[in-house]
Amino acid sequence: NAGVTQTPKFQVLKTGQSMTLQCAQDMNHEYMSWYRQDPGMGLRLIHYSVGAGITDQGEVPNGYNVSRSTTEDFPLRLLSAAPSQTSVYFCASSFNGGSGNTIYFGEGSWLTVV
Amino acid sequence: AQSVTQPDIHITVSEGASLELRCNYSYGATPYLFWYVQSPGQGLQLLLKYFSGDTLVQGIKGFEAEFKRSQSSFNLRKPSVHWSDAAEYFCAVGSGVNNNDMRFGAGTRLTVKP
């Protein structure tokens, strides 16, 4: 059981470049989300989805786009990367959006924008 | 919105000693509380969670946490620390509505001395 899989694990971008962080889960979870982790700030929610075709903004959505065409996949797009987006990104999923459901995290994607 | 404070950024304990990591939350209603552990270069793994009922919650790897409503706290404890417990620990609080309202603390880094 692979759980939540993120690619790439490491990426260096130049300012203004675009890229997509991929996320896939094989647990048939309805709820998926993206967080960013910055030193001293814990994890902050970027975007989330409660099912295929449905997405919404979290705490820090600016500069990021998402889509959810299938239950399994939830890619995160950076349209024009900025140094402020240097961070560690985590994709996560849970059975549904109900609070209290265990959230399963991927191993993270380290992104550096120069 | 709910919030979480982890007062200790970094704690060092000797192997075999007891451990207590502090977590204070702010939320008007009964919170959903979680502790996650993150090993270097890895995603977050759920240690334990509290929804209701018994205020002392047992988790994996010998950890436990106690919910104290009067103190708005959910401290994590372990009676005897092992070198493999060295990691970063995150407390999180859910709003009781859905997972997209979950807020994480800034984390406490645990170092274990031999």
Coordinates of C-alpha atoms in Angstrom, one line a residue:
Chain A
N1 CA 0.0 0.0 0.0
A2 CA 1.8 3.1 -1.2
G3 CA -0.4 5.6 0.7
V4 CA 0.3 9.2 -0.4
T5 CA 2.9 9.7 -3.1
Q6 CA 4.5 13.0 -4.0
T7 CA 6.8 13.8 -6.8
P8 CA 9.3 15.3 -7.2
K9 CA 11.0 15.1 -3.8
F10 CA 13.5 17.9 -4.6
Q11 CA 13.2 20.8 -7.1
V12 CA 15.1 24.0 -7.8
L13 CA 13.2 26.7 -9.8
K14 CA 14.2 30.1 -11.1
T15 CA 12.0 33.0 -10.2
G16 CA 9.1 33.2 -12.7
Q17 CA 9.2 29.6 -13.8
S18 CA 6.2 27.4 -13.4
M19 CA 5.9 23.8 -12.2
T20 CA 3.5 21.2 -10.9
L21 CA 3.9 19.1 -7.8
Q22 CA 2.2 15.8 -8.3
C23 CA 0.3 14.0 -5.6
A24 CA -1.5 10.6 -5.8
Q25 CA -3.2 8.5 -3.2
D26 CA -4.3 4.9 -3.5
M27 CA -6.6 4.7 -0.4
N28 CA -9.8 5.9 -2.2
H29 CA -9.8 9.0 0.0
E30 CA -12.2 11.7 -0.8
Y31 CA -10.4 14.5 0.9
M32 CA -7.0 15.7 -0.3
S33 CA -5.0 18.8 0.6
W34 CA -1.7 20.6 0.2
Y35 CA 0.2 22.2 3.0
R36 CA 3.4 24.1 3.1
Q37 CA 5.9 23.9 6.0
D38 CA 8.1 26.8 6.9
P39 CA 10.5 27.0 9.9
G40 CA 8.8 28.1 13.0
M41 CA 5.4 28.1 11.4
G42 CA 4.2 24.6 11.4
L43 CA 2.0 23.5 8.5
R44 CA -0.3 25.9 6.7
L45 CA -3.1 24.8 4.4
I46 CA -2.8 25.9 0.8
H47 CA -5.8 24.3 -1.0
Y48 CA -8.0 21.3 -0.4
S49 CA -10.5 19.2 -2.2
V50 CA -13.4 17.2 -0.8
G51 CA -13.9 15.2 -3.9
A52 CA -13.3 15.0 -7.7
G53 CA -14.2 18.3 -9.3
I54 CA -14.3 20.2 -6.1
T55 CA -11.5 22.4 -4.7
D56 CA -11.3 25.3 -2.3
Q57 CA -8.8 27.7 -0.8
G58 CA -7.1 27.2 2.5
E59 CA -5.1 29.6 4.7
V60 CA -2.4 30.6 2.2
P61 CA -3.7 30.0 -1.4
N62 CA -2.0 32.9 -3.3
G63 CA 0.3 31.9 -6.0
Y64 CA -1.0 28.3 -6.2
N65 CA -3.6 26.5 -8.3
V66 CA -5.1 23.1 -8.0
S67 CA -7.5 20.8 -9.8
R68 CA -9.0 17.5 -8.9
S69 CA -10.0 15.6 -12.1
T70 CA -9.8 12.1 -10.4
T71 CA -10.2 10.8 -6.8
E72 CA -6.6 9.7 -6.8
D73 CA -4.7 12.8 -8.0
F74 CA -4.4 16.3 -6.7
P75 CA -1.6 18.3 -8.4
L76 CA -0.4 21.7 -7.1
R77 CA 0.7 24.2 -9.7
L78 CA 3.0 27.2 -9.2
L79 CA 2.3 29.5 -12.1
S80 CA 5.1 32.0 -11.6
A81 CA 7.4 30.9 -8.8
A82 CA 8.7 33.4 -6.3
P83 CA 11.4 33.1 -3.6
S84 CA 8.7 33.3 -1.0
Q85 CA 7.5 30.0 -2.2
T86 CA 10.7 28.3 -1.1
S87 CA 9.3 25.7 1.3
V88 CA 8.6 22.1 2.0
Y89 CA 5.2 21.0 0.5
F90 CA 3.1 18.1 1.9
C91 CA 0.2 16.5 0.2
A92 CA -2.3 14.8 2.5
S93 CA -5.5 12.8 2.3
S94 CA -8.2 11.5 4.6
F95 CA -11.3 9.3 4.2
N96 CA -13.5 12.3 4.0
G97 CA -13.5 15.9 5.1
G98 CA -15.0 15.2 8.5
S99 CA -12.9 16.6 11.3
G100 CA -11.3 13.9 13.4
N101 CA -10.6 11.6 10.4
T102 CA -6.9 10.7 10.4
I103 CA -4.9 12.7 7.8
Y104 CA -2.2 10.8 6.0
F105 CA 0.8 12.7 4.7
G106 CA 3.1 12.2 1.8
E107 CA 6.9 12.4 2.4
G108 CA 7.2 16.0 1.2
S109 CA 8.6 17.9 -1.7
W110 CA 11.5 20.3 -1.1
L111 CA 11.2 23.3 -3.4
T112 CA 13.8 26.1 -3.7
V113 CA 13.1 29.2 -5.8
V114 CA 16.2 31.2 -6.7
Chain B
A1 CA -10.4 30.5 14.2
Q2 CA -8.6 28.0 16.4
S3 CA -4.9 28.2 17.1
V4 CA -2.2 26.1 18.6
T5 CA 0.9 27.1 20.6
Q6 CA 3.8 24.9 21.3
P7 CA 5.9 26.9 23.8
D8 CA 9.1 24.8 23.4
I9 CA 10.9 25.1 20.1
H10 CA 13.6 22.6 21.1
I11 CA 13.9 20.1 23.9
T12 CA 16.9 17.9 24.8
V13 CA 16.4 14.8 27.1
S14 CA 18.7 11.9 28.0
E15 CA 17.8 8.5 26.7
G16 CA 15.7 6.7 29.3
A17 CA 14.4 9.9 30.8
S18 CA 10.8 11.0 30.8
L19 CA 9.4 13.4 28.3
E20 CA 6.6 16.0 28.2
L21 CA 5.9 18.2 25.2
R22 CA 3.5 21.1 25.8
C23 CA 0.6 22.1 23.6
N24 CA -1.9 24.8 24.3
Y25 CA -4.9 25.4 22.0
S26 CA -7.4 28.2 21.5
Y27 CA -10.9 27.1 20.5
G28 CA -14.4 28.0 21.7
A29 CA -16.0 24.5 21.5
T30 CA -14.7 21.0 22.1
P31 CA -11.7 20.6 20.0
Y32 CA -10.4 17.7 18.0
L33 CA -6.7 17.4 19.1
F34 CA -3.8 15.5 17.4
W35 CA -0.2 14.9 17.9
Y36 CA 2.0 14.1 14.8
V37 CA 5.7 13.2 14.6
Q38 CA 8.0 14.0 11.8
S39 CA 11.3 12.3 11.3
P40 CA 14.0 14.1 9.3
G41 CA 13.1 14.0 5.6
Q42 CA 9.8 12.3 6.2
G43 CA 6.1 13.2 6.2
L44 CA 4.0 13.4 9.4
Q45 CA 2.8 10.3 11.2
L46 CA -0.1 10.4 13.5
L47 CA 0.8 9.5 17.1
L48 CA -2.6 9.9 18.8
K49 CA -5.8 11.9 18.7
Y50 CA -8.5 13.0 21.0
F51 CA -12.2 13.6 20.1
S52 CA -14.1 12.9 23.3
G53 CA -14.4 10.6 26.3
D54 CA -11.4 9.6 28.4
T55 CA -9.1 12.6 28.6
L56 CA -6.0 10.4 28.7
V57 CA -5.3 9.1 25.2
Q58 CA -2.9 6.3 24.4
G59 CA -1.0 6.4 21.1
I60 CA 1.6 4.5 19.2
K61 CA 5.3 4.1 20.2
G62 CA 4.5 4.3 23.9
F63 CA 3.2 7.9 23.8
E64 CA 0.2 9.3 25.6
A65 CA -1.5 12.7 25.9
E66 CA -3.9 14.2 28.4
F67 CA -6.6 16.7 27.5
K68 CA -7.1 19.3 30.2
R69 CA -10.0 21.6 29.3
S70 CA -9.5 23.9 32.2
Q71 CA -5.9 24.6 31.0
S72 CA -6.6 24.4 27.3
S73 CA -3.8 21.9 27.0
F74 CA -3.0 18.6 25.4
N75 CA 0.5 17.7 26.5
L76 CA 2.3 14.7 25.1
R77 CA 4.2 12.4 27.4
K78 CA 6.4 9.3 27.3
P79 CA 7.8 7.7 30.4
S80 CA 11.1 6.6 28.9
V81 CA 12.6 8.1 25.8
H82 CA 14.5 6.1 23.2
W83 CA 17.1 7.5 20.8
S84 CA 14.7 6.7 17.9
D85 CA 12.2 9.3 19.3
A86 CA 14.4 12.1 18.2
A87 CA 12.2 14.0 15.7
E88 CA 9.9 17.0 15.4
Y89 CA 6.5 16.9 17.1
F90 CA 3.5 18.8 16.0
C91 CA 0.3 19.4 17.9
A92 CA -2.8 20.2 15.8
V93 CA -6.4 21.2 16.5
G94 CA -9.4 20.6 14.3
S95 CA -12.5 22.8 14.4
G96 CA -15.0 20.1 14.8
V97 CA -16.4 20.9 11.3
N98 CA -14.0 19.5 8.8
N99 CA -10.3 18.9 8.3
N100 CA -9.7 22.0 6.2
D101 CA -9.9 24.0 9.5
M102 CA -7.1 22.1 11.1
R103 CA -4.3 24.3 12.5
F104 CA -0.8 23.1 13.4
G105 CA 1.6 24.3 16.0
A106 CA 5.1 25.5 15.1
G107 CA 6.5 22.2 16.3
T108 CA 8.9 21.1 19.0
R109 CA 12.2 19.5 18.0
L110 CA 13.3 16.7 20.3
T111 CA 17.0 15.8 20.7
V112 CA 17.9 12.6 22.6
K113 CA 21.3 12.5 24.3
P114 CA 22.9 9.0 24.7

